[in-house]
XYZ file of N, CA and C in Angstrom:
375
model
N -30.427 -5.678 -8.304
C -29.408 -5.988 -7.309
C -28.031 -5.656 -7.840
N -27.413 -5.305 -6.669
C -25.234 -5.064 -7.046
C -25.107 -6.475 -6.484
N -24.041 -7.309 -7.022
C -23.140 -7.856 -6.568
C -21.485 -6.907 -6.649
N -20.574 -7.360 -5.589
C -19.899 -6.453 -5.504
C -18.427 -7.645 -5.129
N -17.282 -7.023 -5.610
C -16.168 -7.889 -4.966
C -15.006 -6.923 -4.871
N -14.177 -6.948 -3.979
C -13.266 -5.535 -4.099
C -12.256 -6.708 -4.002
N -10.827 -6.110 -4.254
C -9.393 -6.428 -4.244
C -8.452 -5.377 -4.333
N -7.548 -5.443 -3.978
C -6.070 -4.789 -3.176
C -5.930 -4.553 -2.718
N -6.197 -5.320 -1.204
C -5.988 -5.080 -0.128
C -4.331 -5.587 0.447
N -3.732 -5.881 1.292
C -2.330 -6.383 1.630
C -1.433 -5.821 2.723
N -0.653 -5.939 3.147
C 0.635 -6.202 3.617
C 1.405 -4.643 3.739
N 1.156 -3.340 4.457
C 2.084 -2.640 4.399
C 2.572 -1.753 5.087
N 4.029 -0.677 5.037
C 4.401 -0.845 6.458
C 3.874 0.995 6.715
N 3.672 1.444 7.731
C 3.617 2.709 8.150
C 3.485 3.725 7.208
N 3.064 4.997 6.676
C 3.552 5.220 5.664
C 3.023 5.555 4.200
N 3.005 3.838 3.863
C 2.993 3.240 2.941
C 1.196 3.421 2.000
N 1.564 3.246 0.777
C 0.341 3.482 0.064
C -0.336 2.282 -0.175
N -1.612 1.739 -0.622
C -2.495 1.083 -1.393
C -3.798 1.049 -1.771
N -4.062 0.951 -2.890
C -5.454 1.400 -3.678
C -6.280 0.137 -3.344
N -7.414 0.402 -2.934
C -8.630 -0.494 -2.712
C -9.741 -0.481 -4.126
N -9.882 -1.617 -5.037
C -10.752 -1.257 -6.314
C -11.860 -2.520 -5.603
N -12.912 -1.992 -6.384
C -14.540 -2.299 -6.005
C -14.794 -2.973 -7.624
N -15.275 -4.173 -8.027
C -16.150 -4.182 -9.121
C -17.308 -4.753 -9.252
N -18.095 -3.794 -9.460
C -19.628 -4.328 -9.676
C -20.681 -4.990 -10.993
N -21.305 -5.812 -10.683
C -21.857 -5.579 -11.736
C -23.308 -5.096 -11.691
N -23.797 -5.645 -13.251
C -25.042 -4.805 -13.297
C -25.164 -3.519 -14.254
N -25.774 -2.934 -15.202
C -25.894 -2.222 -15.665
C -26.244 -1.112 -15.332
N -26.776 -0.528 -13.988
C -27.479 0.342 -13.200
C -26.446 1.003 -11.996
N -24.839 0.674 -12.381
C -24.255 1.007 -11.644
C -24.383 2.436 -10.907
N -24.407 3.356 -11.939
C -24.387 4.773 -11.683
C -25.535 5.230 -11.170
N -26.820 3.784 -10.554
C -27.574 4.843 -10.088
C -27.685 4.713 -8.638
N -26.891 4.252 -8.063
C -26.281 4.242 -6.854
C -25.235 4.776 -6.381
N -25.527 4.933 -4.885
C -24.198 5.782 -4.261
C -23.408 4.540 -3.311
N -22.030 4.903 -3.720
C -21.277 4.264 -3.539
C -20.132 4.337 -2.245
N -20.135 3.692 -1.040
C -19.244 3.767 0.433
C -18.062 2.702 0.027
N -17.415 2.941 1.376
C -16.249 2.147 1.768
C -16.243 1.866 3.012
N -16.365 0.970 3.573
C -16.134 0.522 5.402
C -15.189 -0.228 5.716
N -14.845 -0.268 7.014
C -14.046 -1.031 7.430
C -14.412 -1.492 8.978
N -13.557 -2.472 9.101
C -14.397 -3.477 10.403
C -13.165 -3.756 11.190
N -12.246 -3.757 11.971
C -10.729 -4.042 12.988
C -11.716 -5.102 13.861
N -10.926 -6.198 14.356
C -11.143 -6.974 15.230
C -11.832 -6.499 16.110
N -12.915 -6.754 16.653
C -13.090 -6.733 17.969
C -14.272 -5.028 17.550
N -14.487 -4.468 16.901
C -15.165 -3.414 16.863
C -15.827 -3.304 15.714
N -16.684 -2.235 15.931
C -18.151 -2.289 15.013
C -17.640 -2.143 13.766
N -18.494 -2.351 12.658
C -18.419 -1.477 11.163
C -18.410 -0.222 11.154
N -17.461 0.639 10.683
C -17.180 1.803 10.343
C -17.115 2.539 8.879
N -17.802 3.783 9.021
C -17.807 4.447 7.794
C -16.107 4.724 7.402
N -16.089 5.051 5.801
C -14.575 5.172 5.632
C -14.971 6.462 4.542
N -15.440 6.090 3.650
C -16.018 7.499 2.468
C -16.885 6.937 1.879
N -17.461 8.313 1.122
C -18.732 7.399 0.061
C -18.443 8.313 -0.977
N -19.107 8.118 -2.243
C -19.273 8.872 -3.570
C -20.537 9.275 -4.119
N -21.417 10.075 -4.302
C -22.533 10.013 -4.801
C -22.665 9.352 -6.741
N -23.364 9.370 -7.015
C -24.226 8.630 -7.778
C -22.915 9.019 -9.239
N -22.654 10.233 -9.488
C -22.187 10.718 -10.879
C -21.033 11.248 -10.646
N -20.423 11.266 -9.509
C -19.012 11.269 -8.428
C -18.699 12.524 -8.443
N -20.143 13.483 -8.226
C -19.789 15.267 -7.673
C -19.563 15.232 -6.642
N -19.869 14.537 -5.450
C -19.953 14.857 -4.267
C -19.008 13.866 -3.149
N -18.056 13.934 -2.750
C -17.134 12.641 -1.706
C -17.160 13.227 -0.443
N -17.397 12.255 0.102
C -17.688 12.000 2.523
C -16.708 11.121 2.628
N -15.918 11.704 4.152
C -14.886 10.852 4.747
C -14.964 11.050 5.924
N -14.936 9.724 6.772
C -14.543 10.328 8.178
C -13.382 10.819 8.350
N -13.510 11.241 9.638
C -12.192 12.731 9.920
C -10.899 11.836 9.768
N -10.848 11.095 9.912
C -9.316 10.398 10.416
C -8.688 10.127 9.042
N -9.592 9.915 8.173
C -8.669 9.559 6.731
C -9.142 10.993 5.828
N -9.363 12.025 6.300
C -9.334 12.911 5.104
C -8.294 13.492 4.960
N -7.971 14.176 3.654
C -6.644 14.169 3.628
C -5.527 13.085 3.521
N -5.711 12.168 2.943
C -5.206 10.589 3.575
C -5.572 9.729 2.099
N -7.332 9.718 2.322
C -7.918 8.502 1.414
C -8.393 9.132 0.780
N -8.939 8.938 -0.647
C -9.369 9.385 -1.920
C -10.595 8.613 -2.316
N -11.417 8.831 -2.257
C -12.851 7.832 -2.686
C -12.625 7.985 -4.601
N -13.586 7.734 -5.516
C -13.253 8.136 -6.993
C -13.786 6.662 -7.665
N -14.952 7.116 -8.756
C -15.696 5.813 -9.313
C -15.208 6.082 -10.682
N -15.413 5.088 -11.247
C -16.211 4.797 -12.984
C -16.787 4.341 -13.730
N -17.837 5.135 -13.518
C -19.278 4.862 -14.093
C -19.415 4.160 -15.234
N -18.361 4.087 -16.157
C -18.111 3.509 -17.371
C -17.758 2.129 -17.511
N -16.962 1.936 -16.102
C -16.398 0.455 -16.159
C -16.901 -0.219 -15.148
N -18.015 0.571 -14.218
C -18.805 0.047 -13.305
C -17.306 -0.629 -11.694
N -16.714 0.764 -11.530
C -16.061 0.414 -10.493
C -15.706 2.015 -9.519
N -15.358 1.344 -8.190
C -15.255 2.274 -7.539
C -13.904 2.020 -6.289
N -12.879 3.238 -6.562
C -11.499 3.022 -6.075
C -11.484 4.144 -4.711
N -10.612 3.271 -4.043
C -9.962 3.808 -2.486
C -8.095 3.923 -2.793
N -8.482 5.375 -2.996
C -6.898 5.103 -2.881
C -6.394 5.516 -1.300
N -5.300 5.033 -0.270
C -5.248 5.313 0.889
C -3.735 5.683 0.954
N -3.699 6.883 1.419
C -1.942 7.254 1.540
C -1.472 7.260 3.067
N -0.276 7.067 3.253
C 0.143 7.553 4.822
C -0.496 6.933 5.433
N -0.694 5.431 4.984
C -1.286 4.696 6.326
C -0.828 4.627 7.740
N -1.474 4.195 8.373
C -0.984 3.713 10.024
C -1.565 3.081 10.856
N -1.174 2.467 11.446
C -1.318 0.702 11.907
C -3.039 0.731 11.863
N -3.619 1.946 12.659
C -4.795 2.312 13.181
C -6.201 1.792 11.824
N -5.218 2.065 10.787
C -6.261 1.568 9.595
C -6.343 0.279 8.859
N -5.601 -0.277 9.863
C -5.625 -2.002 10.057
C -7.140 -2.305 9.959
N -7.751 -3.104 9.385
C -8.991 -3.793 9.091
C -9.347 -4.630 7.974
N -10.473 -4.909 8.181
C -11.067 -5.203 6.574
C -12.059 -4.156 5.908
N -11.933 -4.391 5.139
C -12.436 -2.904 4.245
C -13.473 -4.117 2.810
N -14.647 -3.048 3.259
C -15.773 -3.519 2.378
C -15.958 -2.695 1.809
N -16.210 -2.961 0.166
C -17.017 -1.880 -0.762
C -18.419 -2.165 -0.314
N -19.420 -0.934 -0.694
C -20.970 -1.194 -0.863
C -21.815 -0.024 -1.508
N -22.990 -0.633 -1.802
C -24.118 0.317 -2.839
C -24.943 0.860 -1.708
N -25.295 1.902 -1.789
C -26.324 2.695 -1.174
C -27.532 1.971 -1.528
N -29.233 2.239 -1.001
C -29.909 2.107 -1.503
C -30.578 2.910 -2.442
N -31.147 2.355 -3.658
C -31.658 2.644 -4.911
C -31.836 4.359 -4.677
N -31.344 5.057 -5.196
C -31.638 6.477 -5.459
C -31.596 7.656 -4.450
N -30.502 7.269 -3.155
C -29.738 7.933 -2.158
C -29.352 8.762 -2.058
N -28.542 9.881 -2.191
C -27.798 10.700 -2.063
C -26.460 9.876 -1.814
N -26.662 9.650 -0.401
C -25.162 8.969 -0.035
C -25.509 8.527 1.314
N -24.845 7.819 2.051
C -24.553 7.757 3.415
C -23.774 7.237 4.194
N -23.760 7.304 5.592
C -22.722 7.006 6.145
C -23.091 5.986 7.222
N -24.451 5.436 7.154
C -24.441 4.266 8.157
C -24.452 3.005 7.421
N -24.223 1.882 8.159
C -23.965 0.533 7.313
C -25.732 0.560 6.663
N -26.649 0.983 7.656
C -28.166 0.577 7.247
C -28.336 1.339 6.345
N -27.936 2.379 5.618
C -27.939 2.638 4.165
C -27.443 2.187 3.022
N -26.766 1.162 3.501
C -26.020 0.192 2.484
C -26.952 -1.162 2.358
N -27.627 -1.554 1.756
C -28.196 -3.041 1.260
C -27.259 -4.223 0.425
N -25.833 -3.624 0.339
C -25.162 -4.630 -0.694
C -23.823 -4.402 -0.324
N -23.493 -5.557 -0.341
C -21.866 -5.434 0.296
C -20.759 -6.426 -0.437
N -19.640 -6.113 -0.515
C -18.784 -7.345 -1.313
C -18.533 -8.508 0.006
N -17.228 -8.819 -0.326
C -16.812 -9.674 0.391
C -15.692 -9.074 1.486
N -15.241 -8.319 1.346
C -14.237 -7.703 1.671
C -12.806 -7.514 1.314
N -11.749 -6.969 2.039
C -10.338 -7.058 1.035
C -9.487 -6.900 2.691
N -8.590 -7.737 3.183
C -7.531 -7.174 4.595
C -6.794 -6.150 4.045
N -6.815 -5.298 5.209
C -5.626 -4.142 5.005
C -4.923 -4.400 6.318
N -3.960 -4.547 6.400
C -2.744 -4.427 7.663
C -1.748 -3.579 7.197
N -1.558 -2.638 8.285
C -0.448 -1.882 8.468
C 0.480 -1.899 9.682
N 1.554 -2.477 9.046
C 2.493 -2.919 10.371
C 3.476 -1.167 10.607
N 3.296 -1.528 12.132
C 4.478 -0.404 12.540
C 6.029 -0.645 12.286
């Protein structure tokens, strides 16, 4: 099993930058593939990016590419969102999570078996 807890989420205006970090534990980090979601009031869970297993390969939906940066380390058993040029639209909560055992990657929540707790992101206009 991952347990998972992310932090830096917060407060910012249009624009504006902030890095989302993931830490897991477990010794078996790297043999999972690693997403990012996010959830806005009132609407479903959404894909945000993922990383594969040894961090050759990064997926984003269209709206944050160019934008958000997926990027793990396998060494310290963590996995970072950096998000630039936010806007209001990427207002949510944002969950780290593990793929299941030996994935490639994916982009639906049902490929994810492990989830943190989450982290708020608000972006005020």
């Amino acid at each position: 099993q991952v347990q998972l807890v992310e932090s830096g989420g917060g407060l910012v205006q249009t624009g504006g930058s902030l890095r989302l970090s993931c830490a897991a534990s477990g010794r078996t980090f790297s043999s999972y593939a690693m997403g990012w979601f996010r959830q806005a009031p009132g609407k479903e869970r959404e894909f945000v990016a993922a990383v594969t297993r040894l961090n050759t390969n990064t997926y984003y939906r269209d709206s944050v590419k160019g934008r958000f940066t997926i990027s793990r380390d396998n060494a310290k058993n963590t996995v970072d969102l950096q998000m630039n040029s936010l806007k209001p639209e990427d207002t949510a909560i944002y969950y780290c999570a593990a793929a299941r055992l030996g994935a490639l990657y994916a982009t639906s929540v049902h490929g994810y078996p492990y989830w943190g707790q989450g982290t708020q992101v608000t972006v005020s206009s």
